[in-house]
Coordinates of C-alpha atoms in Angstrom, one line a residue:
Chain A
M1 CA 11.9 172.0 35.0
R2 CA 8.3 172.7 35.8
T3 CA 8.0 169.1 37.1
F4 CA 10.9 169.7 39.4
R5 CA 9.4 173.0 40.6
I6 CA 6.0 171.4 41.4
G7 CA 7.7 168.4 43.0
F8 CA 9.9 170.7 45.1
L9 CA 6.9 172.8 46.2
L10 CA 4.9 169.7 47.2
G11 CA 7.8 167.9 48.9
F12 CA 9.1 171.0 50.7
R13 CA 5.7 171.9 52.1
Q14 CA 5.1 168.3 53.2
I15 CA 8.3 168.3 55.2
Q16 CA 7.5 171.8 56.5
R17 CA 4.0 170.9 57.7
A18 CA 4.8 167.4 59.0
S19 CA 4.7 166.6 62.7
I20 CA 8.0 167.7 64.3
W21 CA 8.1 164.5 66.3
T22 CA 7.7 162.3 63.3
T23 CA 10.4 164.2 61.4
T24 CA 12.7 164.0 64.4
L25 CA 12.2 160.3 64.8
I26 CA 12.9 159.6 61.1
I27 CA 16.0 161.7 61.2
F28 CA 17.1 160.0 64.4
V29 CA 16.7 156.6 62.7
M30 CA 18.7 157.8 59.7
M31 CA 21.4 159.1 62.0
L32 CA 21.6 155.8 63.8
T33 CA 21.9 154.0 60.5
F34 CA 24.7 156.3 59.4
L35 CA 26.5 155.7 62.7
N36 CA 25.9 152.0 62.4
L37 CA 27.5 152.1 58.9
I38 CA 30.5 154.2 60.1
A39 CA 31.0 153.3 63.7
V40 CA 30.7 149.5 63.7
S41 CA 33.3 149.0 61.1
G42 CA 35.2 152.0 62.5
V43 CA 35.5 150.3 65.9
L44 CA 36.4 147.0 64.4
V45 CA 39.1 148.5 62.3
G46 CA 40.1 150.8 65.2
L47 CA 40.7 147.7 67.2
I48 CA 43.5 146.7 64.8
A49 CA 44.5 150.3 64.1
G50 CA 44.9 150.8 67.9
A51 CA 47.2 147.8 68.1
E52 CA 49.1 149.1 65.0
K53 CA 49.3 152.6 66.6
A54 CA 50.7 151.1 69.8
V55 CA 53.3 149.1 67.9
R56 CA 54.3 152.1 65.9
E57 CA 54.4 154.5 68.9
N58 CA 55.8 152.1 71.5
T59 CA 58.0 149.7 69.6
Y60 CA 59.1 150.4 66.0
G61 CA 58.6 154.1 65.3
D62 CA 58.0 155.5 61.9
L63 CA 61.0 154.0 60.2
V64 CA 62.6 150.7 61.1
I65 CA 66.2 149.7 60.2
S66 CA 67.0 146.0 60.5
P67 CA 69.6 143.6 59.2
H68 CA 69.5 142.3 55.7
S69 CA 68.2 138.7 55.7
E70 CA 71.6 137.3 55.0
E71 CA 73.2 139.2 57.9
D72 CA 73.0 138.7 61.6
H73 CA 73.2 142.4 62.5
I74 CA 72.9 145.8 61.0
L75 CA 76.3 146.5 59.4
N76 CA 78.2 149.7 60.1
T77 CA 75.7 150.7 62.7
Q78 CA 77.7 153.7 63.8
T79 CA 77.8 155.1 60.3
I80 CA 74.0 154.8 60.1
V81 CA 73.6 156.5 63.5
R82 CA 75.9 159.3 62.4
E83 CA 73.9 159.8 59.2
I84 CA 70.4 159.7 60.8
S85 CA 71.6 162.2 63.5
T86 CA 72.0 164.8 60.7
Y87 CA 68.4 164.7 59.7
P88 CA 66.3 167.5 61.2
E89 CA 63.1 165.7 60.4
I90 CA 64.2 162.8 62.7
T91 CA 63.2 163.7 66.2
T92 CA 64.7 160.7 68.0
Y93 CA 65.8 157.2 67.4
S94 CA 66.7 154.1 69.5
V95 CA 69.5 151.6 68.7
R96 CA 68.7 148.1 70.1
Y97 CA 70.6 145.0 70.5
N98 CA 68.7 141.7 70.7
G99 CA 69.6 138.4 72.1
T100 CA 68.2 135.5 74.0
G101 CA 69.1 134.1 77.4
E102 CA 67.9 132.2 80.4
L103 CA 66.4 134.0 83.3
E104 CA 66.6 132.3 86.7
A105 CA 64.7 133.6 89.8
N106 CA 64.5 132.6 93.4
F107 CA 67.9 130.8 93.3
K108 CA 69.0 132.2 96.6
E109 CA 66.0 130.6 98.3
R110 CA 66.4 127.3 96.5
R111 CA 67.1 124.5 99.0
D112 CA 66.6 121.4 96.9
L113 CA 69.4 121.5 94.3
K114 CA 68.2 118.3 92.6
G115 CA 64.8 119.8 91.9
D116 CA 63.9 122.1 88.9
A117 CA 65.3 125.6 89.0
D118 CA 62.9 128.6 88.6
V119 CA 64.0 129.3 85.0
T120 CA 62.6 130.7 81.8
G121 CA 64.0 131.5 78.4
V122 CA 63.8 135.2 77.7
K123 CA 64.4 137.7 75.0
V124 CA 67.0 140.3 76.0
T125 CA 67.2 143.8 74.5
G126 CA 70.1 146.1 75.1
I127 CA 69.0 149.8 75.0
D128 CA 70.3 153.3 75.5
T129 CA 67.8 153.9 78.3
Q130 CA 67.3 157.6 77.6
K131 CA 67.0 157.3 73.8
E132 CA 64.7 154.3 74.1
D133 CA 62.4 156.2 76.4
T134 CA 62.2 159.3 74.2
T135 CA 61.5 157.0 71.2
T136 CA 59.0 154.6 72.7
N137 CA 58.0 156.1 76.1
L138 CA 59.0 152.7 77.6
S139 CA 59.0 154.2 81.1
D140 CA 55.3 154.8 80.8
F141 CA 54.7 151.1 80.9
I142 CA 56.3 150.4 84.3
V143 CA 53.7 148.8 86.4
E144 CA 55.9 148.0 89.4
G145 CA 59.2 149.6 90.4
E146 CA 61.1 152.2 88.3
Y147 CA 62.6 152.7 84.9
L148 CA 66.3 152.1 84.3
D149 CA 68.7 154.9 85.4
P150 CA 71.4 155.6 82.7
N151 CA 74.1 155.9 85.4
E152 CA 73.3 152.5 87.1
E153 CA 74.5 149.0 86.1
G154 CA 73.2 145.6 87.1
K155 CA 69.6 146.5 86.8
I156 CA 67.0 144.9 84.6
L157 CA 63.4 145.5 83.5
I158 CA 61.3 142.4 83.0
G159 CA 58.3 142.0 80.8
A160 CA 55.1 141.1 82.6
Y161 CA 54.5 137.8 80.7
Y162 CA 57.7 136.3 82.1
L163 CA 56.2 136.6 85.6
S164 CA 53.7 134.1 86.9
Q165 CA 51.5 136.8 88.7
Y166 CA 50.9 138.6 85.4
A167 CA 50.8 135.7 83.0
E168 CA 48.5 133.4 85.0
L169 CA 45.5 135.0 83.4
Y170 CA 46.6 133.4 80.1
G171 CA 47.0 129.9 81.5
D172 CA 50.1 127.9 80.5
I173 CA 50.8 129.9 77.3
F174 CA 53.9 131.6 78.7
E175 CA 56.9 130.1 80.5
T176 CA 57.3 132.1 83.7
V177 CA 59.3 132.6 86.9
E178 CA 57.5 132.7 90.2
D179 CA 56.8 135.8 92.4
V180 CA 59.4 138.2 91.2
H181 CA 59.2 141.8 92.2
P182 CA 61.3 145.0 92.0
G183 CA 64.3 144.6 94.3
D184 CA 64.6 140.9 93.8
T185 CA 67.8 139.4 92.3
V186 CA 67.6 137.4 89.1
R187 CA 70.3 135.6 87.1
L188 CA 70.7 136.1 83.4
T189 CA 72.7 133.4 81.6
V190 CA 73.9 133.7 78.0
G191 CA 75.8 130.6 76.9
E192 CA 78.5 130.1 79.5
I193 CA 78.3 133.5 81.0
S194 CA 75.9 134.4 83.9
K195 CA 75.3 137.7 85.5
E196 CA 73.1 138.7 88.4
F197 CA 70.7 141.6 88.0
T198 CA 68.5 143.5 90.4
V199 CA 64.9 143.8 89.1
K200 CA 64.4 147.6 88.7
G201 CA 60.9 147.4 87.3
I202 CA 58.2 145.3 85.8
I203 CA 56.9 146.4 82.4
Q204 CA 53.5 145.8 80.8
S205 CA 51.9 147.2 77.7
K206 CA 49.4 146.3 75.0
V207 CA 52.3 145.2 72.8
D208 CA 53.3 141.6 73.5
D209 CA 56.7 142.3 72.1
T210 CA 57.3 144.5 75.2
N211 CA 55.6 142.1 77.6
L212 CA 57.8 139.2 76.4
N213 CA 61.1 141.1 76.7
T214 CA 63.8 142.1 79.2
Y215 CA 65.7 145.3 79.0
I216 CA 69.2 146.0 80.2
P217 CA 71.6 148.9 79.3
E218 CA 73.4 148.4 76.0
R219 CA 76.9 148.5 77.6
E220 CA 76.0 145.5 79.8
F221 CA 74.3 143.8 76.9
R222 CA 77.4 144.0 74.7
R223 CA 79.6 142.7 77.5
L224 CA 77.2 139.9 78.3
F225 CA 76.7 138.9 74.7
G226 CA 80.2 139.6 73.5
R227 CA 79.0 142.1 70.9
I228 CA 82.2 144.2 70.6
D229 CA 81.5 145.4 67.1
Q230 CA 78.6 147.6 68.2
N231 CA 76.5 146.4 65.3
A232 CA 72.9 146.6 66.5
D233 CA 69.8 144.6 65.5
V234 CA 67.1 147.3 65.3
I235 CA 67.1 151.0 64.9
A236 CA 63.6 152.5 65.6
I237 CA 63.2 156.0 64.2
K238 CA 60.6 158.7 65.0
I239 CA 59.9 161.5 62.5
N240 CA 58.4 165.0 63.0
N241 CA 55.7 164.2 60.5
P242 CA 55.1 160.5 60.4
A243 CA 53.6 160.8 57.0
D244 CA 57.0 161.8 55.7
N245 CA 58.5 158.4 56.4
I246 CA 58.6 157.4 52.8
K247 CA 60.5 160.5 51.9
I248 CA 63.0 160.0 54.6
K249 CA 63.4 156.4 53.8
E250 CA 64.2 157.3 50.1
S251 CA 66.7 159.9 51.3
L252 CA 68.4 157.3 53.6
L253 CA 68.6 154.8 50.8
N254 CA 70.0 157.5 48.5
S255 CA 72.7 158.1 51.1
G256 CA 73.8 154.5 50.5
L257 CA 72.6 153.2 53.9
G258 CA 70.7 150.5 52.1
D259 CA 73.9 148.6 51.6
Y260 CA 74.3 148.1 55.4
A261 CA 70.7 147.3 56.4
K262 CA 67.1 147.0 55.4
I263 CA 65.3 150.3 55.7
Q264 CA 61.5 150.1 55.9
T265 CA 58.7 152.4 56.7
F266 CA 56.5 151.2 59.6
E267 CA 53.8 150.2 57.1
E268 CA 56.2 148.0 55.2
S269 CA 57.4 146.4 58.4
T270 CA 53.9 145.6 59.5
P271 CA 53.3 141.9 59.2
K272 CA 50.9 140.9 56.3
F273 CA 48.5 139.1 58.7
L274 CA 47.9 142.4 60.5
A275 CA 46.9 144.1 57.3
D276 CA 44.7 141.1 56.4
I277 CA 43.0 141.2 59.8
K278 CA 42.4 144.9 59.3
K279 CA 40.8 144.2 55.9
T280 CA 38.7 141.3 57.4
F281 CA 37.4 143.5 60.2
N282 CA 36.5 146.2 57.8
L283 CA 34.6 143.7 55.7
L284 CA 32.9 142.4 58.8
G285 CA 32.0 145.9 59.9
T286 CA 30.6 146.7 56.4
F287 CA 28.6 143.5 56.5
I288 CA 27.1 144.4 59.9
G289 CA 26.6 148.0 58.7
S290 CA 24.8 146.7 55.6
I291 CA 22.2 145.0 57.8
G292 CA 21.6 148.5 59.2
L293 CA 21.4 149.8 55.7
V294 CA 18.7 147.3 54.8
V295 CA 16.8 148.1 58.0
A296 CA 17.0 151.9 57.1
S297 CA 15.8 151.2 53.6
I298 CA 12.8 149.3 54.8
T299 CA 12.1 152.0 57.4
I300 CA 12.2 154.7 54.8
F301 CA 10.1 152.6 52.4
I302 CA 7.5 152.0 55.1
I303 CA 7.5 155.7 56.1
I304 CA 7.1 157.0 52.5
F305 CA 4.7 154.2 51.7
I306 CA 2.4 155.0 54.6
N307 CA 2.7 158.7 53.9
A308 CA 1.9 158.2 50.2
L309 CA -0.9 155.7 51.0
S310 CA -2.5 158.0 53.5
R311 CA -2.4 160.7 50.8
R312 CA -3.5 158.4 48.0
R313 CA -6.6 160.5 47.5
N314 CA -4.6 163.7 47.3
I315 CA -2.3 162.0 44.8
G316 CA -5.3 161.0 42.7
I317 CA -6.6 164.6 42.8
L318 CA -3.2 166.0 41.9
K319 CA -3.1 163.7 38.9
G320 CA -6.8 164.6 38.2
I321 CA -6.0 168.3 38.0
G322 CA -3.2 167.6 35.6
I323 CA -0.1 167.4 37.9
S324 CA 2.3 164.8 36.4
E325 CA 3.2 161.6 38.1
R326 CA 6.8 162.5 37.9
A327 CA 6.3 165.7 39.9
I328 CA 4.5 163.7 42.6
E329 CA 7.3 161.2 42.7
I330 CA 9.9 163.9 43.0
A331 CA 8.0 165.3 46.0
Y332 CA 8.4 162.0 47.9
V333 CA 12.0 161.5 46.7
L334 CA 12.7 165.0 48.0
Q335 CA 11.4 164.0 51.4
A336 CA 13.5 160.9 51.5
T337 CA 16.5 163.0 50.4
F338 CA 15.9 165.4 53.3
Y339 CA 15.7 162.6 55.8
A340 CA 18.9 161.0 54.4
L341 CA 20.8 164.3 54.3
A342 CA 19.7 165.5 57.7
G343 CA 20.4 162.1 59.4
S344 CA 23.8 161.7 57.7
L345 CA 24.8 165.3 58.5
L346 CA 23.9 164.8 62.2
G347 CA 25.7 161.4 62.1
A348 CA 28.8 162.9 60.5
L349 CA 28.8 165.8 63.1
L350 CA 28.5 163.3 65.9
T351 CA 31.2 161.1 64.4
Y352 CA 33.8 163.7 63.7
G353 CA 32.8 166.3 66.2
F354 CA 32.5 164.0 69.2
L355 CA 33.1 160.2 68.7
V356 CA 36.4 160.3 67.0
P357 CA 38.0 162.8 69.3
Y358 CA 36.4 161.1 72.3
F359 CA 37.8 157.7 71.5
D360 CA 41.2 159.2 70.6
A361 CA 41.3 160.7 74.1
N362 CA 39.6 157.7 75.8
P363 CA 40.4 154.5 73.8
I364 CA 38.4 151.4 74.4
Q365 CA 40.4 149.1 76.5
F366 CA 40.8 145.9 74.5
P367 CA 43.2 143.3 75.9
F368 CA 45.7 143.7 73.0
S369 CA 45.0 147.3 72.0
D370 CA 43.7 150.7 72.9
G371 CA 40.8 150.7 70.4
I372 CA 40.1 153.9 68.6
L373 CA 37.4 154.9 66.1
V374 CA 38.7 154.9 62.6
A375 CA 36.5 157.0 60.3
D376 CA 38.3 157.7 57.1
P377 CA 36.6 160.7 55.4
I378 CA 36.8 159.1 51.9
E379 CA 35.3 155.9 53.1
T380 CA 32.6 157.8 55.1
L381 CA 31.7 159.7 52.0
Y382 CA 31.5 156.4 50.1
K383 CA 29.2 154.9 52.7
F384 CA 27.1 158.1 52.8
G385 CA 26.7 157.7 49.0
I386 CA 25.4 154.2 49.4
L387 CA 23.0 155.3 52.2
F388 CA 21.9 158.2 50.1
I389 CA 21.2 156.2 47.0
T390 CA 19.5 153.4 49.0
T391 CA 17.2 156.0 50.6
L392 CA 16.3 157.6 47.3
I393 CA 15.3 154.3 45.9
A394 CA 13.4 153.5 49.1
G395 CA 11.6 156.8 48.8
F396 CA 10.9 156.6 45.1
L397 CA 9.5 153.0 45.0
P398 CA 6.4 153.6 47.2
A399 CA 5.6 156.9 45.5
W400 CA 5.9 155.2 42.1
L401 CA 3.6 152.4 43.3
I402 CA 0.9 154.8 44.5
T403 CA 1.1 157.2 41.5
R404 CA 0.7 154.3 39.1
Q405 CA -2.7 153.5 40.6
N406 CA -5.8 154.4 38.7
T407 CA -6.6 158.1 39.1
L408 CA -10.3 157.8 39.8
N409 CA -9.8 154.8 42.1
S410 CA -7.3 156.9 44.1
I411 CA -9.7 159.9 44.3
L412 CA -12.7 157.7 45.3
G413 CA -10.6 155.5 47.7
R414 CA -11.5 152.4 45.7
K415 CA -9.1 149.4 45.7
Chain B
M1 CA -20.7 174.8 18.9
E2 CA -20.3 171.4 20.6
I3 CA -17.5 171.3 23.1
I4 CA -18.4 167.8 24.4
K5 CA -19.8 165.0 22.3
A6 CA -20.4 161.7 24.1
Q7 CA -21.9 158.9 22.1
D8 CA -23.3 155.6 23.3
I9 CA -21.2 155.4 26.5
Y10 CA -21.2 152.1 28.4
R11 CA -19.4 151.6 31.7
T12 CA -19.3 148.1 33.2
F13 CA -17.6 147.1 36.5
V14 CA -16.6 143.5 37.1
S15 CA -15.8 142.3 40.6
G16 CA -15.3 138.6 40.8
N17 CA -18.3 137.0 39.3
I18 CA -20.5 140.1 39.6
T19 CA -20.8 142.4 36.6
T20 CA -22.5 145.7 37.1
H21 CA -23.6 147.8 34.2
V22 CA -23.6 151.4 35.5
L23 CA -23.9 153.3 32.2
K24 CA -26.0 151.8 29.5
G25 CA -25.5 153.6 26.2
V26 CA -25.6 157.3 27.3
S27 CA -25.1 160.0 24.7
L28 CA -24.9 163.7 25.4
D29 CA -23.7 166.9 23.6
V30 CA -22.7 170.0 25.5
Q31 CA -22.5 173.3 23.7
L32 CA -19.7 175.9 24.4
G33 CA -20.8 178.2 27.2
E34 CA -23.6 175.9 28.4
F35 CA -24.3 175.2 32.1
V36 CA -25.5 171.6 32.3
A37 CA -26.8 169.9 35.4
I38 CA -26.8 166.1 35.6
M39 CA -29.4 165.0 38.2
G40 CA -30.7 161.8 39.4
K41 CA -31.1 159.6 42.5
S42 CA -28.2 157.8 44.2
G43 CA -26.9 155.0 42.0
A44 CA -28.4 156.5 38.8
G45 CA -24.9 156.7 37.3
K46 CA -24.6 160.5 37.2
S47 CA -21.2 160.8 38.8
T48 CA -19.9 157.8 36.8
F49 CA -21.1 159.6 33.7
M50 CA -19.3 162.8 34.7
Y51 CA -16.1 160.9 35.4
Q52 CA -16.2 159.6 31.8
L53 CA -16.8 163.0 30.4
S54 CA -14.0 164.5 32.4
I55 CA -11.7 161.6 31.4
L56 CA -11.0 160.7 35.0
D57 CA -12.3 157.2 34.0
H58 CA -12.5 155.4 30.7
P59 CA -15.8 154.1 29.3
T60 CA -16.1 150.4 28.5
S61 CA -17.3 151.4 25.1
G62 CA -18.4 154.5 23.4
T63 CA -16.7 157.7 22.2
I64 CA -16.1 161.0 23.9
I65 CA -14.9 164.0 21.9
I66 CA -13.9 167.0 23.9
N67 CA -13.0 170.2 22.1
G68 CA -12.3 168.2 19.0
T69 CA -10.1 165.6 20.6
N70 CA -11.2 162.0 20.8
T71 CA -10.2 161.1 24.4
K72 CA -9.9 157.4 23.6
E73 CA -6.8 158.2 21.5
L74 CA -4.9 159.8 24.4
N75 CA -2.3 157.9 26.4
E76 CA -2.0 158.3 30.2
H77 CA 0.5 161.1 29.9
E78 CA -1.5 162.9 27.2
Q79 CA -4.7 162.6 29.3
T80 CA -3.0 164.3 32.2
E81 CA -1.8 167.1 29.9
F82 CA -5.3 167.3 28.4
R83 CA -6.9 167.6 31.9
L84 CA -4.4 170.3 32.8
N85 CA -4.9 172.4 29.7
T86 CA -8.6 171.9 28.9
L87 CA -10.5 170.8 32.1
G88 CA -11.1 172.2 35.5
Y89 CA -12.5 170.2 38.5
I90 CA -14.5 171.1 41.5
F91 CA -14.9 168.1 43.9
Q92 CA -17.5 167.5 46.5
D93 CA -15.0 167.7 49.4
Y94 CA -12.9 170.5 47.9
A95 CA -9.8 168.3 47.3
L96 CA -7.3 170.9 48.2
V97 CA -3.7 169.9 49.0
P98 CA -3.6 170.3 52.8
D99 CA 0.1 171.3 53.1
L100 CA -0.3 174.2 50.6
S101 CA -1.7 177.6 51.2
A102 CA -4.8 178.8 49.3
T103 CA -2.5 180.7 46.9
E104 CA -0.2 177.7 46.4
N105 CA -3.1 175.4 45.7
C106 CA -4.2 177.8 43.0
M107 CA -0.7 178.1 41.6
L108 CA -0.4 174.3 41.0
P109 CA -2.0 174.2 37.5
L110 CA -0.2 177.4 36.5
L111 CA 3.2 176.1 37.5
M112 CA 2.5 172.8 35.8
K113 CA 1.7 174.7 32.7
G114 CA 5.1 176.3 32.9
E115 CA 4.3 179.8 34.2
D116 CA 7.1 181.4 36.3
W117 CA 6.6 181.6 40.0
D118 CA 5.8 185.3 40.4
K119 CA 3.4 185.3 37.5
A120 CA 1.7 182.2 38.8
K121 CA 1.4 183.7 42.3
N122 CA -0.1 187.0 41.0
K123 CA -2.6 185.1 38.9
A124 CA -3.5 182.8 41.8
V125 CA -4.1 185.8 44.1
E126 CA -6.2 187.4 41.3
M127 CA -8.3 184.2 41.1
L128 CA -8.8 184.1 44.9
T129 CA -9.7 187.7 44.9
S130 CA -12.3 187.0 42.1
V131 CA -14.0 184.5 44.4
G132 CA -13.9 186.9 47.4
L133 CA -10.9 185.4 49.3
E134 CA -8.5 188.3 49.0
T135 CA -7.9 188.2 52.8
R136 CA -7.4 184.5 53.0
V137 CA -4.7 184.0 50.4
D138 CA -2.0 182.7 52.8
N139 CA -4.3 180.5 54.8
L140 CA -4.0 176.7 54.8
P141 CA -7.1 174.7 53.9
S142 CA -7.5 173.7 57.5
Q143 CA -7.8 177.3 58.5
L144 CA -10.7 177.9 56.1
S145 CA -14.4 177.1 56.4
G146 CA -16.0 174.6 54.0
G147 CA -17.4 177.4 51.8
E148 CA -14.1 179.1 51.6
Q149 CA -12.3 175.9 50.8
Q150 CA -14.8 175.3 47.9
R151 CA -14.1 178.8 46.7
V152 CA -10.4 178.0 46.7
A153 CA -11.2 174.9 44.7
I154 CA -13.2 177.0 42.2
A155 CA -10.3 179.5 42.0
R156 CA -7.9 176.7 41.4
A157 CA -10.1 175.2 38.6
L158 CA -10.3 178.7 37.0
A159 CA -6.6 179.5 37.4
G160 CA -5.8 177.0 34.6
N161 CA -8.2 178.8 32.3
P162 CA -10.1 175.6 31.4
K163 CA -12.5 175.2 28.5
I164 CA -14.9 173.2 30.7
I165 CA -15.4 173.0 34.5
F166 CA -16.7 169.8 35.9
A167 CA -18.3 170.1 39.3
D168 CA -19.2 167.0 41.3
E169 CA -21.8 167.9 43.8
P170 CA -19.9 171.1 44.8
T171 CA -22.5 172.1 47.4
A172 CA -23.0 168.7 49.1
N173 CA -20.8 169.4 52.1
L174 CA -22.0 173.0 52.5
D175 CA -24.8 174.7 54.4
T176 CA -27.5 176.4 52.4
I177 CA -26.0 179.9 52.6
S178 CA -22.5 178.7 51.5
G179 CA -24.1 176.4 48.9
N180 CA -26.1 179.2 47.4
A181 CA -23.0 181.4 47.3
I182 CA -21.1 178.7 45.4
I183 CA -23.9 178.3 42.9
D184 CA -24.1 182.1 42.5
L185 CA -20.4 182.1 41.8
L186 CA -20.7 179.3 39.2
G187 CA -23.6 181.2 37.6
E188 CA -21.5 184.3 37.4
L189 CA -18.7 182.3 35.7
N190 CA -21.2 180.8 33.2
K191 CA -22.5 184.3 32.4
K192 CA -18.9 185.2 31.4
G193 CA -19.0 182.3 28.9
Q194 CA -17.5 179.4 31.0
T195 CA -18.9 176.0 30.1
I196 CA -19.9 174.1 33.2
V197 CA -21.1 170.5 33.8
M198 CA -22.4 169.9 37.3
V199 CA -23.7 166.9 39.1
T200 CA -26.2 167.7 41.8
H201 CA -29.0 166.3 43.9
E202 CA -30.6 169.7 44.6
E203 CA -33.2 171.2 42.3
E204 CA -32.7 174.7 43.8
Y205 CA -29.0 174.7 42.7
T206 CA -30.0 174.4 39.0
K207 CA -31.3 177.9 38.9
Y208 CA -28.5 179.1 36.6
C209 CA -28.4 176.0 34.4
N210 CA -29.4 176.1 30.7
R211 CA -30.2 172.4 30.7
I212 CA -30.9 169.6 33.2
V213 CA -30.1 166.1 32.2
R214 CA -32.0 163.5 34.3
M215 CA -30.6 160.0 34.7
E216 CA -32.0 156.8 36.1
D217 CA -30.5 153.3 36.1
G218 CA -27.6 154.3 33.9
K219 CA -29.6 156.0 31.2
I220 CA -30.7 159.5 30.4
I221 CA -34.4 159.5 30.9
K222 CA -35.1 163.2 30.3
E223 CA -33.5 166.4 29.2
E224 CA -35.0 169.8 30.2
V225 CA -33.9 173.0 28.4
L226 CA -34.4 175.9 30.9
R227 CA -33.3 178.8 28.8

């Protein structure tokens, strides 16, 4: 106890009397180290989390109902729809019908009938235009033209990657049609049946599933694809509190809906590779962050070592007058603790008070996602723990080295 | 009663191929309450001898018994405890902790001995008052003159209630007036029964000493009993 008291007195006074600029600089370095640990992996994970968020909010929702693997479509879709309509926790849902067809453009201008037609294979999704928009905000992603009107027929939305002017950035990856804009007429062929549609809008988002899709009203889809049974392919559900999706899923399964379709939370429906990428990026971020940690440890070691070395004589005198080595070491560990705490506290304030809300409001524009900063408090606490312990060791070691030197040599400044 | 008994002390320093014999079989007894001055020219070995007596250094050979304890038998930790409980130090350049106030400097040995904060503070202020620094208790060393700093060092040495005070040229960095004041203070302490061993160059500062031990070339060449 007496050792701690002396150590605390010596350490506290050293911090108190130290140059304000030196102290500020050290705390600044510690803050940057903390940010490096949290923000680098946070942005990398946020890159994937942003993509995940986009898929959740703009495609699949919080719960996804899809056909059992042995079935082509969701069975008894209308029963399922009636059941989910009774849940107050479910704010909205969208029933989708999926199919594939052939999209032909510029056929009216075609003069050489022996030449290749301007055709591409497309995915076609039949939607309730209003329900889809309330579920996934699809209309927000119209980059040309307008969203589908529920009272109109013969209109189509085309994903940007089916159009040469949007897809050319990606080389020959996508099969496209040339120079199609809102107001143009395109022909959609499914098997033997063809129907002409007027392009109502071009749609582009960070989710490739949207960019590589065409949307038509469900009534027209069913007619075109001959889906008279009204059994859908996907039902995307949004919930008041997304975290409750497990509870709602259990409840739907208990209602017996599991017999008709596969009911999954968004997390369950996320492809494994996405989760693996997320883990990889986290690991990569931690690796980059650990380099920062090593730099911070060396910085603290040098600072404390120079500090202790410049006070070597004082340390000798303290030992000479009977102050224990442990008390002197505690004084230096206390300083390192102060720098680590102050730097981390400022870093945490900056992270949670500014950076996280800022990147939530202004995501980083990556090609495939709106990158956010992911800073899980538990993980932050864990990383702070690592930084703190590393700093303590980096503070203790130099003090230990200096206090172990011969007392008289320290007092006289001899080597 | 002997409080220090040093017998046949040798101290040799080896640096590479060079061996230097600084102390060559020095023996000295100091009685309780004595004020002993160790004098000699530069390089005579007087400071080295004092470092051995005050167990800041360890002799190459020989025995030092202080207050009945053979210092050779103490480990590093016990030596620190022994210095805390038995010895007080006054260094040539005051050796105060620059970040601590005069009071806090004096509190160090008391806190280390386990005294509670308030008691240590009161005693430290009392010690500072006894050396005439009652108005400077909250000042940092940098805010005090050389003479005042040396008084703080004396107050710190006294605060631990040591059996012996070792003073290594305590007046060396002071002007004549301040130097005399410090010597007067040490004389006062000795009158109250404090044992003091002091290394000095100056004859005039031995006026309160009971005995002068003169050294030359690592040996005691003469002892003068003054009173």
